[in-house]
GROMACS .gro file of C-alpha atoms in nm:
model
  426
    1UNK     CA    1  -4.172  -6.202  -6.821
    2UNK     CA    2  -4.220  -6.028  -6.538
    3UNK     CA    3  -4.286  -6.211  -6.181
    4UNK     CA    4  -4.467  -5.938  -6.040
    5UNK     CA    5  -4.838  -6.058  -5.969
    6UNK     CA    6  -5.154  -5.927  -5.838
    7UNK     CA    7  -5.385  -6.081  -5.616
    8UNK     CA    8  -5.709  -6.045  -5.585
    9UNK     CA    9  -5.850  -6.271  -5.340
   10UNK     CA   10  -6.186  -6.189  -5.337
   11UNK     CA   11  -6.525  -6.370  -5.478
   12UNK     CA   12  -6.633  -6.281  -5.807
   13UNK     CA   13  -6.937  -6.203  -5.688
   14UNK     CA   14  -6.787  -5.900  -5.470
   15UNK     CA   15  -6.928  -5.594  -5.519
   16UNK     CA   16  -6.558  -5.426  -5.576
   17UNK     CA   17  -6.451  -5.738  -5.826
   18UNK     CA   18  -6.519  -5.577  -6.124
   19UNK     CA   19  -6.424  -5.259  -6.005
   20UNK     CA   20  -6.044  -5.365  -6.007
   21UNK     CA   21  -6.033  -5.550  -6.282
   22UNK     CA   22  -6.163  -5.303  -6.498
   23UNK     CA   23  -5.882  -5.074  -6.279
   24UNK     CA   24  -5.609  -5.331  -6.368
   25UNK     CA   25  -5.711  -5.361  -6.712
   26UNK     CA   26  -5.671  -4.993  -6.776
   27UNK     CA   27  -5.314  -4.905  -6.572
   28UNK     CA   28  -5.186  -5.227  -6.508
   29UNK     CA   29  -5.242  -5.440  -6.800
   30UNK     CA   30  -4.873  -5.598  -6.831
   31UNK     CA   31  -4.884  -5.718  -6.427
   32UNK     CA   32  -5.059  -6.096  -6.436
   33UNK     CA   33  -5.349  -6.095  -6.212
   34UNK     CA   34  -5.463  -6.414  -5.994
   35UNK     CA   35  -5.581  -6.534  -5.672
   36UNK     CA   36  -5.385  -6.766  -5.553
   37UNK     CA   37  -5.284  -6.645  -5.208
   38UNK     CA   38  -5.025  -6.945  -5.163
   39UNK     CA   39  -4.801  -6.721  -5.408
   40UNK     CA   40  -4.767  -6.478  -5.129
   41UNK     CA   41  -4.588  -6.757  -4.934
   42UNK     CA   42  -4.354  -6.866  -5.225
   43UNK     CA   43  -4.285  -6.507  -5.287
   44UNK     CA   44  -3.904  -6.410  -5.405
   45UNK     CA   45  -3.786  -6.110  -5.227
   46UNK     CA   46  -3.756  -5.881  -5.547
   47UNK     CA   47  -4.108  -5.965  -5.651
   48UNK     CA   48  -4.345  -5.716  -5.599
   49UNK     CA   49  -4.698  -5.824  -5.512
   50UNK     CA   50  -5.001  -5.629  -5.400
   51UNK     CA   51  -5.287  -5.852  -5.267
   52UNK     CA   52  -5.616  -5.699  -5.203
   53UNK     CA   53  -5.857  -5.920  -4.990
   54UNK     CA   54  -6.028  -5.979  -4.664
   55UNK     CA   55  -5.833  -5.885  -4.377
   56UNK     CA   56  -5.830  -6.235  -4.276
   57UNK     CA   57  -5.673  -6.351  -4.585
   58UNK     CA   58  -5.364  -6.130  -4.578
   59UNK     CA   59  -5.013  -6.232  -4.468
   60UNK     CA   60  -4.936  -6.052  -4.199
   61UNK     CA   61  -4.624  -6.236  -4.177
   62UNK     CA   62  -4.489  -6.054  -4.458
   63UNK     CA   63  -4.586  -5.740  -4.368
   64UNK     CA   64  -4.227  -5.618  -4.324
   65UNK     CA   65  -4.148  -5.729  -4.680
   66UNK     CA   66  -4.150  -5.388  -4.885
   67UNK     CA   67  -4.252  -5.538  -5.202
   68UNK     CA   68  -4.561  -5.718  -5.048
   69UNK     CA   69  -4.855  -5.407  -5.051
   70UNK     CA   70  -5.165  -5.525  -4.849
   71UNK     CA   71  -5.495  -5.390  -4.819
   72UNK     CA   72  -5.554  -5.321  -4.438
   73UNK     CA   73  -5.348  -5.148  -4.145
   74UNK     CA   74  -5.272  -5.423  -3.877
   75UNK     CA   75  -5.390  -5.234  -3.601
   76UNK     CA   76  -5.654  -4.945  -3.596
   77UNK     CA   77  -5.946  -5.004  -3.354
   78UNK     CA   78  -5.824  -4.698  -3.204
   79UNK     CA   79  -6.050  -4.614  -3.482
   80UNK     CA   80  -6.293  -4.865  -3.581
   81UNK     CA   81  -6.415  -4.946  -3.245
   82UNK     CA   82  -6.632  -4.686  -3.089
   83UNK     CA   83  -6.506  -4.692  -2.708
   84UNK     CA   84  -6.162  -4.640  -2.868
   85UNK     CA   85  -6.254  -4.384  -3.078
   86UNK     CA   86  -6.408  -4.183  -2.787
   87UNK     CA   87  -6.182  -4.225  -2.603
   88UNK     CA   88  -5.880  -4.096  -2.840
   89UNK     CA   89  -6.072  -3.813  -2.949
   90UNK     CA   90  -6.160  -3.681  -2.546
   91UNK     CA   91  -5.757  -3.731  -2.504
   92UNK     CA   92  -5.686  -3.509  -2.824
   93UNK     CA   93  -5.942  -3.224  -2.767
   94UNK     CA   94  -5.807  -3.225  -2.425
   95UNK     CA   95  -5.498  -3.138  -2.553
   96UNK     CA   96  -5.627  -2.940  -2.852
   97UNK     CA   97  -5.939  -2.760  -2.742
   98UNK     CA   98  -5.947  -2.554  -3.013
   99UNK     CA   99  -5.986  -2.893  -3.282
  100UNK     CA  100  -6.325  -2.925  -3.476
  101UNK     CA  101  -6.358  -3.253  -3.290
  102UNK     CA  102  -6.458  -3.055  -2.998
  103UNK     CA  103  -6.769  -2.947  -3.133
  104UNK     CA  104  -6.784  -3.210  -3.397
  105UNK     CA  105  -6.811  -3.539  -3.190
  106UNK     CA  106  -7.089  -3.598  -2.956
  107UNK     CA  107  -7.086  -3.619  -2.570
  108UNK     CA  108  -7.014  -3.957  -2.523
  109UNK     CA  109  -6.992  -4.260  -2.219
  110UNK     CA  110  -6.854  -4.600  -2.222
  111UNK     CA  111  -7.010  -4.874  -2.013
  112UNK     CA  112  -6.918  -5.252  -1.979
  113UNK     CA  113  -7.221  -5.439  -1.912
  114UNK     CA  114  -7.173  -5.820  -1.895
  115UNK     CA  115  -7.529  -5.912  -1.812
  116UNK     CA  116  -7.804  -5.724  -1.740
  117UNK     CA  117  -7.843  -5.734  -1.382
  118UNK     CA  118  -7.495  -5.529  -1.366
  119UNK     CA  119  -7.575  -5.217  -1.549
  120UNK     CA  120  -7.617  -5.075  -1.169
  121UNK     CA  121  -7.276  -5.144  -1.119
  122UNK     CA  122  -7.153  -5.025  -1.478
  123UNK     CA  123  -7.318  -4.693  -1.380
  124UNK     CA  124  -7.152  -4.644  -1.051
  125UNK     CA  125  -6.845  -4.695  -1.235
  126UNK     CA  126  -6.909  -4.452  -1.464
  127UNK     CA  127  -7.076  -4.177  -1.251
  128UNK     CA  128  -7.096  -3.906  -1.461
  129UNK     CA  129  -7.320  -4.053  -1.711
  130UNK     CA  130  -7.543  -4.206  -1.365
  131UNK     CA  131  -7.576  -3.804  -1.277
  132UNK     CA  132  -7.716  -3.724  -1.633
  133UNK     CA  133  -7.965  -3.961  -1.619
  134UNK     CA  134  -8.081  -3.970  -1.227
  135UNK     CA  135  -8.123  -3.565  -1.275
  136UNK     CA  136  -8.522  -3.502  -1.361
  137UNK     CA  137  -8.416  -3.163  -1.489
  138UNK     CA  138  -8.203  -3.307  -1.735
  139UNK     CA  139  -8.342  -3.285  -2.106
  140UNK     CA  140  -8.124  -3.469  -2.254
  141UNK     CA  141  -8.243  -3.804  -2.503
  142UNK     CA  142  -7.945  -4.050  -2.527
  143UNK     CA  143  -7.839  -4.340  -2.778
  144UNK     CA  144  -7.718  -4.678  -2.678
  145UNK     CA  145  -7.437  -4.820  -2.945
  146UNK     CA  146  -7.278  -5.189  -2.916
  147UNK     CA  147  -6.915  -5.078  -2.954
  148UNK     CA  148  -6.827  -5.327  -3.186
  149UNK     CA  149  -7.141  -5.441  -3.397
  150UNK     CA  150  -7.272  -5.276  -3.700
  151UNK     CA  151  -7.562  -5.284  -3.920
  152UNK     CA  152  -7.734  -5.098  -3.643
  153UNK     CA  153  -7.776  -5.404  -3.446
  154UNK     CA  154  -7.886  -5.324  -3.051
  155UNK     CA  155  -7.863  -4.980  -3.150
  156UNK     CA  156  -8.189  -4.839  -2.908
  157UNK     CA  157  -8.222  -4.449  -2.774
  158UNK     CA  158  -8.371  -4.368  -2.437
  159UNK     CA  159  -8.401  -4.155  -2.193
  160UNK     CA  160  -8.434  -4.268  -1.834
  161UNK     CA  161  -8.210  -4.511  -1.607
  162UNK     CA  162  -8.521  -4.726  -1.584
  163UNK     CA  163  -8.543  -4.724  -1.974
  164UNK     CA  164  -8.178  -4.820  -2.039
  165UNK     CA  165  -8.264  -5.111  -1.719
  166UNK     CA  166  -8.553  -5.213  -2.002
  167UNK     CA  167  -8.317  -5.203  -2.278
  168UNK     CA  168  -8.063  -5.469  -2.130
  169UNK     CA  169  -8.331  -5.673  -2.009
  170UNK     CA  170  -8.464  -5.702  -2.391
  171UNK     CA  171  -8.153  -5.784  -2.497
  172UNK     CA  172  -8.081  -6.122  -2.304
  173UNK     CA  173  -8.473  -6.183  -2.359
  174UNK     CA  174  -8.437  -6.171  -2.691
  175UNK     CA  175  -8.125  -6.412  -2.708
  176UNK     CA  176  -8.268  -6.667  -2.433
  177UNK     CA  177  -8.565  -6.687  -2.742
  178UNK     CA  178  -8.307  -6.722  -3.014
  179UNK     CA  179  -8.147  -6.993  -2.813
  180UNK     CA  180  -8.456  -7.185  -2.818
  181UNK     CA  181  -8.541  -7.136  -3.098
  182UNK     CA  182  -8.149  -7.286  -3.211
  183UNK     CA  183  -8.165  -7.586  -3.006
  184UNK     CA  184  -8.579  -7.666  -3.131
  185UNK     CA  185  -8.415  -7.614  -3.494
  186UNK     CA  186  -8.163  -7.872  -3.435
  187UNK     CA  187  -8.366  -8.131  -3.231
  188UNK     CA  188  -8.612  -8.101  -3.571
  189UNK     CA  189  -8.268  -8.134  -3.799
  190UNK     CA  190  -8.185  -8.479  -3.600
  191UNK     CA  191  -8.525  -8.617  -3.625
  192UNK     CA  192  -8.468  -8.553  -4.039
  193UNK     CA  193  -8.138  -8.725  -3.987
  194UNK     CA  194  -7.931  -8.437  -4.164
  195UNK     CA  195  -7.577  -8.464  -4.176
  196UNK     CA  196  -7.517  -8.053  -4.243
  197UNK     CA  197  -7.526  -7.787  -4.046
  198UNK     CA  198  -7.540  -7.400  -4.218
  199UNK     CA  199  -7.279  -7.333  -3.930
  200UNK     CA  200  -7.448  -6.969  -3.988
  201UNK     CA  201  -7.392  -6.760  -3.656
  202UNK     CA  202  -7.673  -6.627  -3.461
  203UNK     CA  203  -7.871  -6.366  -3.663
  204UNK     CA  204  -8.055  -6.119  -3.468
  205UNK     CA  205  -8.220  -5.837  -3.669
  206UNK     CA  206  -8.209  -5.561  -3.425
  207UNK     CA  207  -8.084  -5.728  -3.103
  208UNK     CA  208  -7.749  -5.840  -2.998
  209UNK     CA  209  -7.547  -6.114  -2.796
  210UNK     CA  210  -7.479  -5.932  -2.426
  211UNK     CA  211  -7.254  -6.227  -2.309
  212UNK     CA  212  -7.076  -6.177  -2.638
  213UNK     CA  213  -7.049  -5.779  -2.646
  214UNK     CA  214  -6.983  -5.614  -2.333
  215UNK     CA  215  -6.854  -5.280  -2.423
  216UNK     CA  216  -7.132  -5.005  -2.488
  217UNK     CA  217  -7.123  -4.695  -2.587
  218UNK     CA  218  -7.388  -4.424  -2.470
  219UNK     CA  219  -7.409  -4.047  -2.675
  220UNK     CA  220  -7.605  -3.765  -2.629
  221UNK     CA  221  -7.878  -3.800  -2.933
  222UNK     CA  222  -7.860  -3.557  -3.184
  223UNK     CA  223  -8.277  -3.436  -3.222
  224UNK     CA  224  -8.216  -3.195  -3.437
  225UNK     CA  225  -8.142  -3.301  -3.785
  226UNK     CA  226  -8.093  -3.122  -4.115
  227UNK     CA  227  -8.450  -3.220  -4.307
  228UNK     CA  228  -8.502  -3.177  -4.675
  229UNK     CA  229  -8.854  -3.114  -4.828
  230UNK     CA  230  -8.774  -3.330  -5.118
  231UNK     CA  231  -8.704  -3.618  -4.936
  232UNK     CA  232  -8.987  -3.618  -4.702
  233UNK     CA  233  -8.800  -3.496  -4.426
  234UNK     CA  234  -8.672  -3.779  -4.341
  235UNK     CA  235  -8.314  -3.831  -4.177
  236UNK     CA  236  -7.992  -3.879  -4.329
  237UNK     CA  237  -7.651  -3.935  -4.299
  238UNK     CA  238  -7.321  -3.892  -4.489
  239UNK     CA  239  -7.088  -4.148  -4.563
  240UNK     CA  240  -6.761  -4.066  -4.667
  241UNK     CA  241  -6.490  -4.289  -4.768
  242UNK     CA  242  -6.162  -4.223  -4.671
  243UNK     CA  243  -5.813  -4.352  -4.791
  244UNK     CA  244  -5.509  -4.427  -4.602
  245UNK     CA  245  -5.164  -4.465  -4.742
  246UNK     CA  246  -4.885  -4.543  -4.606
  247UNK     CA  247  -4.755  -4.403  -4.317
  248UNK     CA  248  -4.939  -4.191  -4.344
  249UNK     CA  249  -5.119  -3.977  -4.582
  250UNK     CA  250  -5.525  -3.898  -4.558
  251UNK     CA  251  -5.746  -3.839  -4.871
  252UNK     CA  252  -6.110  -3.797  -4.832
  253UNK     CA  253  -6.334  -3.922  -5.155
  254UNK     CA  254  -6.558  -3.594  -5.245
  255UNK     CA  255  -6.827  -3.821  -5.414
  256UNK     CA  256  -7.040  -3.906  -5.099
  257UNK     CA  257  -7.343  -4.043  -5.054
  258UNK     CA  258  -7.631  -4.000  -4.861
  259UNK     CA  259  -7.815  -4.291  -4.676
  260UNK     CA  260  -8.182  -4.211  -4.563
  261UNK     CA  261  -8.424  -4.363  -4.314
  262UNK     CA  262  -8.693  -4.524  -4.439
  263UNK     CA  263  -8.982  -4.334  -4.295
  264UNK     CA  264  -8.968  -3.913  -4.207
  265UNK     CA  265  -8.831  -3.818  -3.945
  266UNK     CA  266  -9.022  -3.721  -3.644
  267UNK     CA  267  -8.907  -3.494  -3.360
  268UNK     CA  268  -9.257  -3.560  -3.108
  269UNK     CA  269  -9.220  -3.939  -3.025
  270UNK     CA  270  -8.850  -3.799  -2.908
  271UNK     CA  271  -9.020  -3.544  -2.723
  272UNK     CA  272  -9.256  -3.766  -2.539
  273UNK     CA  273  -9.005  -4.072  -2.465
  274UNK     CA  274  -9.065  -4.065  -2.117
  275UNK     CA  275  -9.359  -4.230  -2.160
  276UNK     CA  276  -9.373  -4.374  -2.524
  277UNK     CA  277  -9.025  -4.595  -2.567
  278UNK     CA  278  -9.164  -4.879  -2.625
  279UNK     CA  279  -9.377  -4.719  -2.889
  280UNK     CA  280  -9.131  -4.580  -3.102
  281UNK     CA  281  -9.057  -4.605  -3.420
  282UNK     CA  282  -8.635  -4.682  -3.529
  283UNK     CA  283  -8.750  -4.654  -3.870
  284UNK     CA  284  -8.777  -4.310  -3.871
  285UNK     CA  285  -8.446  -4.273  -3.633
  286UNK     CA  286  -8.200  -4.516  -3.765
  287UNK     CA  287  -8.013  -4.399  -4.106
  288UNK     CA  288  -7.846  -4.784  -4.158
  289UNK     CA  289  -7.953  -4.847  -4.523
  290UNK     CA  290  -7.867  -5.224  -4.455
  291UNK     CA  291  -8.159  -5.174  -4.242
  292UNK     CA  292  -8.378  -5.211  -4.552
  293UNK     CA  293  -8.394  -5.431  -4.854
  294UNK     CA  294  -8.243  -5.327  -5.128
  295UNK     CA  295  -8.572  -5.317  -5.307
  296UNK     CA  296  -8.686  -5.104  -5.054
  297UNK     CA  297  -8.408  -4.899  -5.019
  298UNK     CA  298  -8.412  -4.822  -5.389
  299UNK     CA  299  -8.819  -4.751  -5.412
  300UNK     CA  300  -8.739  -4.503  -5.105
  301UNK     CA  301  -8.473  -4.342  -5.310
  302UNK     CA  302  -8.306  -4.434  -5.008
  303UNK     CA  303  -7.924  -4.370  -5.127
  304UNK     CA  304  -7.874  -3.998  -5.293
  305UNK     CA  305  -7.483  -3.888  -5.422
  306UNK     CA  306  -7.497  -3.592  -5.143
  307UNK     CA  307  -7.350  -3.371  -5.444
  308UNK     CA  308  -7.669  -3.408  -5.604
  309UNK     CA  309  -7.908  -3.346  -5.307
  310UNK     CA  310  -8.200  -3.121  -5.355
  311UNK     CA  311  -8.254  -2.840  -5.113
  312UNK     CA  312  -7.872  -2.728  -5.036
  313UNK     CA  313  -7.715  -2.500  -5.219
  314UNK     CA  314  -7.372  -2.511  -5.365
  315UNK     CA  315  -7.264  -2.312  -5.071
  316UNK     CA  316  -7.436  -2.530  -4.849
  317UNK     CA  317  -7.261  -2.826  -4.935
  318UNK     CA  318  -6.912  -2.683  -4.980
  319UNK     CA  319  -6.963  -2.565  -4.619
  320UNK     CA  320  -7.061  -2.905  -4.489
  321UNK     CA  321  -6.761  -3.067  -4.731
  322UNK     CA  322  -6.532  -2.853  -4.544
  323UNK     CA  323  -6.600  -2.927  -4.210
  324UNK     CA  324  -6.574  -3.312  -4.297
  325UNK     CA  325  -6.226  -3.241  -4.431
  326UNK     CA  326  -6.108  -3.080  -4.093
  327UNK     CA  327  -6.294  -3.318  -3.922
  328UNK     CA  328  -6.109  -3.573  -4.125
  329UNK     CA  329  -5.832  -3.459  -4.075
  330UNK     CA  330  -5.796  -3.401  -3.708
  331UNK     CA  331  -5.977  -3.736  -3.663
  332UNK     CA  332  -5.660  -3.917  -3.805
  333UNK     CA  333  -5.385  -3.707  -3.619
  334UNK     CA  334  -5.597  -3.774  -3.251
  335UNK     CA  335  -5.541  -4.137  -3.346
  336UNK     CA  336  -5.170  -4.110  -3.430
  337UNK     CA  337  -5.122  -3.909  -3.136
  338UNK     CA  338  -5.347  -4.006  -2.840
  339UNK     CA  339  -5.268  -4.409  -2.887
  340UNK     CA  340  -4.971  -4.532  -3.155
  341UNK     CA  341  -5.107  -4.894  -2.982
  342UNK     CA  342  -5.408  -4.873  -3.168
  343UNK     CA  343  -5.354  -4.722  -3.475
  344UNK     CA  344  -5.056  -4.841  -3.594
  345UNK     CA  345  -5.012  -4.722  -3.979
  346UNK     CA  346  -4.702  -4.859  -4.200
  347UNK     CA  347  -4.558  -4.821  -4.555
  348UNK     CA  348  -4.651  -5.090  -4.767
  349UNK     CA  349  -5.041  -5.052  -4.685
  350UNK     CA  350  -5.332  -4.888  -4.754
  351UNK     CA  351  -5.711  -4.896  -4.658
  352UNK     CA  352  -6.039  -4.773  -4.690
  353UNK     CA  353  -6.263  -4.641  -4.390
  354UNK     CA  354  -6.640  -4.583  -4.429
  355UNK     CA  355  -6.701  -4.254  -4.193
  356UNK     CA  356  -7.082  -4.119  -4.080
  357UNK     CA  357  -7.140  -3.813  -4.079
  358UNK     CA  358  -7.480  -3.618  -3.912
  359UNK     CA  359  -7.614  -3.271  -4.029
  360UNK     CA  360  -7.814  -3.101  -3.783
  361UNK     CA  361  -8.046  -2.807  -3.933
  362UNK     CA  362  -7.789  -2.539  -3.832
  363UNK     CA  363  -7.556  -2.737  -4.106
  364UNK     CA  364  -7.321  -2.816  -3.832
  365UNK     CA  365  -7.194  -3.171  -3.886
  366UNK     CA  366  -7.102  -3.447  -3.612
  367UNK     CA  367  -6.907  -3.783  -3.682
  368UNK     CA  368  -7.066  -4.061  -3.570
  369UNK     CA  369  -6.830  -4.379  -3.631
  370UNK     CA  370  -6.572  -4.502  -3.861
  371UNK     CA  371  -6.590  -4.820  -4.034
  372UNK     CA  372  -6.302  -5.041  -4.174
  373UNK     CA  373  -6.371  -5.280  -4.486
  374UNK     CA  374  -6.694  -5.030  -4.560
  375UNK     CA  375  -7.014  -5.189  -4.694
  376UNK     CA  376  -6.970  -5.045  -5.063
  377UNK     CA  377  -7.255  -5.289  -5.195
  378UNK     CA  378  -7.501  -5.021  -5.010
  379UNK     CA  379  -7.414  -4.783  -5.287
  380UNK     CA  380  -7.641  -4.944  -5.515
  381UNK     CA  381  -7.620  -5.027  -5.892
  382UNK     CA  382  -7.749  -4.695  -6.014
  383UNK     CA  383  -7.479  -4.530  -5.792
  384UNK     CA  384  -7.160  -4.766  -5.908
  385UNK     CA  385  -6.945  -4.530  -6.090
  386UNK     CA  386  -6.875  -4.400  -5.736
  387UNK     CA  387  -6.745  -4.682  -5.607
  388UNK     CA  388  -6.573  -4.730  -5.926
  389UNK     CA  389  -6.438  -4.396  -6.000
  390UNK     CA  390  -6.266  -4.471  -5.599
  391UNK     CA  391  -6.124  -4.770  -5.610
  392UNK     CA  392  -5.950  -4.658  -6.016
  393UNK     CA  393  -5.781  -4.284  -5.833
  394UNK     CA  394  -5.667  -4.540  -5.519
  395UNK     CA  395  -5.553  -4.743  -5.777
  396UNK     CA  396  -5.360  -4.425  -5.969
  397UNK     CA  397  -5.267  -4.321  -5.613
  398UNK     CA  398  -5.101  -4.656  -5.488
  399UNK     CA  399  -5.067  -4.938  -5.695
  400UNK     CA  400  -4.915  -4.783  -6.003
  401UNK     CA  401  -4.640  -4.631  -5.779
  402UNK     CA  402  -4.564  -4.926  -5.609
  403UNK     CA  403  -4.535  -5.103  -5.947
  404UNK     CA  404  -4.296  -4.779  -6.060
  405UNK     CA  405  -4.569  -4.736  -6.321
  406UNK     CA  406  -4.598  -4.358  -6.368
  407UNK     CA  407  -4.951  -4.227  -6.262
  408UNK     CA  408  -5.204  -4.063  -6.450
  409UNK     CA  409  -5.228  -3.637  -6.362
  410UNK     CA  410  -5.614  -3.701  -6.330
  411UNK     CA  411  -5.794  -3.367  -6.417
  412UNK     CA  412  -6.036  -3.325  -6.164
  413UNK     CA  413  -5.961  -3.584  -5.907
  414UNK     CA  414  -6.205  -3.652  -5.660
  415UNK     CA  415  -5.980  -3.757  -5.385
  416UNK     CA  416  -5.860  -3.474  -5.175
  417UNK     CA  417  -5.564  -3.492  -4.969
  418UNK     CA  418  -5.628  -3.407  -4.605
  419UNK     CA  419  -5.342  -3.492  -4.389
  420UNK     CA  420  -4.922  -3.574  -4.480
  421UNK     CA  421  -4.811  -3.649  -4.170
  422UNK     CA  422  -4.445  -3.891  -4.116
  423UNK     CA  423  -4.508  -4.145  -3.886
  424UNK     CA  424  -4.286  -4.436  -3.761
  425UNK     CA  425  -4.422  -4.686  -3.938
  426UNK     CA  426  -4.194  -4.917  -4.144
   0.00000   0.00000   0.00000
């Protein structure tokens, strides 16, 4: 009997559980399955074991073993975090001004703002941003990003030095009101004499912790989006997964989807920020599905497979496809290029990235950010097979391989090779 394991360290409950088991089941039926990480520890150097789980639960310590296949790159915020991505891609186009990402990324600024009486200083630091905003000719609406939260949290648009002044303000308001709120919670959990604690961080539903996150991001805010009739005009973006292997290789997953807002979009509140921030609406801005319940989100038909989208023609979408795959696919070689710190990819791992796409109405398309360990459970249940039909080619791709189990010639594979590029990695 073979001593060749999988393990899949994850809750049964995950959203991708049954998606590798019923994976497993069908190419891998002879290699035992279990999730007992400690194995990884007692591991015999001939055994092969691939482990998928949360980055935190991987054995980095092994990593160097070639019969240990993990789930996650070591080091890539040169992706995942959005200074770092800006700042790789204005290295590469630098260097490659001819690269989609020229066009393709918007114009972006990073700030550090420890508290909100330094943003002055933060903008003095970074001048060219200061001149944008202190210049009354200047037309241009901008979006404020946390570099490394998600969910849309602190996510605000403005327009004005004064407004962005407002913004930070909020922010520590807001937390000085959770904090109270914390320490009333627990004087009223004493006085019950409880002996737990949910040990639950701070939730804030659209704010964020400023002593916690300092580094900011600011971009140019894209006004003009691509609007379809049948969906009531409201905005969308794509999300595209993408899958890493080894050292490297790039496939993009051509079964997309496409995440709504949950009220139409509309273009005059933009218009008259100047004197109506306070008054608008992120509903109709803010594309982050996780934004909504998921009973919502489903009676908003909130989450569309972009292949089936109504209002683009074939040609449409095969024109916005391919500028995703070139984006794609210079994204990848700016991070192996501008900063090997940062994006450091090796042989025996993979890993999915969730990447945002905008479509403005001229059908050009921008990235917006790139996601490791992607929120799949936003695909819904009427949307699975996606999910499904991705993690079974990664594990045809991969896993089989690494198991010397021959993989299936799938007919019409829906994950499309981008970018074969030898790095260093070992």
């Amino acid at each position: 009997m073979s001593s060749d394991t999988i393990i899949l360290s994850i809750d049964k409950e995950n959203y991708l559980y049954d998606a590798f088991t019923q994976s497993f089941s069908k190419r891998l039926s002879d290699v035992p399955l279990s999730n007992d990480v400690s194995l990884i520890g007692t591991k015999k150097p001939s055994q092969k074991i691939f482990q998928y789980g949360d980055y935190e639960d991987l054995n980095f310590d092994k990593i160097r073993d070639p019969n240990y296949l993990i789930c996650a790159y070591v080091y890539r915020k040169a992706l995942i975090r959005k200074h770092y991505l800006s700042h790789s891609i204005l290295l590469y186009t630098v260097k490659n001004p001819t690269s989609i990402l020229k066009s393709a990324f918007p114009e972006t600024y990073h700030i550090e703002v420890d508290y909100a009486e330094f943003l002055d200083d933060a903008l003095y630091e970074c001048c060219e941003l200061r001149n944008e905003l202190v210049d009354s000719s200047n037309d241009k609406i901008w979006i404020l990003k946390p570099s490394m939260s998600d969910k849309g949290q602190g996510i605000r648009i403005f327009k004005t030095i004064e407004q962005l002044q407002s913004i930070f303000d909020s922010f520590e308001e807001d937390e000085e009101e959770e904090e109270e709120e914390e320490e009333e919670e627990e004087e009223v959990m004493v006085v019950e004499n409880s002996v737990s604690h949910t040990g639950k961080p701070k939730s804030f539903s659209d704010g964020i912790i400023t002593s916690q996150l300092r580094h900011f991001i600011i971009q140019k805010y894209l006004a003009n989006p691509l609007l379809l009739k049948a969906y009531k005009n409201k905005k969308f973006h794509i999300r595209t997964y993408v899958l890493c292997s080894g050292s490297l290789s790039v496939y993009v997953y051509k079964r997309m989807l496409s995440l709504f807002a949950a009220e139409p979009y509309n273009g005059s509140d933009i218009a008259n920020i100047d004197e109506e921030m306070e008054k608008l609406n992120l509903n109709k801005h803010l594309t982050n599905t996780c934004l909504q319940t998921s009973e919502d989100a489903e009676l908003n038909n909130s989450v569309v497979e972009f292949g089936d989208l109504e209002g683009l023609t074939e040609e449409d979408k095969q024109q916005i496809l391919d500028q995703i795959y070139e984006i794609v696919k210079d994204l990848f070689k700016a991070a192996l290029n501008v900063d090997r710190f940062s994006f450091q990819p090796i042989e025996n791992a993979f890993e999915f990235y969730g990447l945002d796409f905008l479509v403005d109405d001229k059908l050009n398309v921008t990235l917006l950010e790139v996601n490791a360990y992607p929120d799949f459970k936003q695909t819904g249940d009427a949307l699975r097979s996606l999910v499904y039909g991705l993690i079974d080619e990664a594990v045809n791709e991969i896993v089989c391989p690494f198991y010397n189990k021959e993989k299936e010639e799938i007919k019409s594979p829906n994950l499309v090779k981008v970018l074969e590029q030898a790095t260093s990695g070992y």
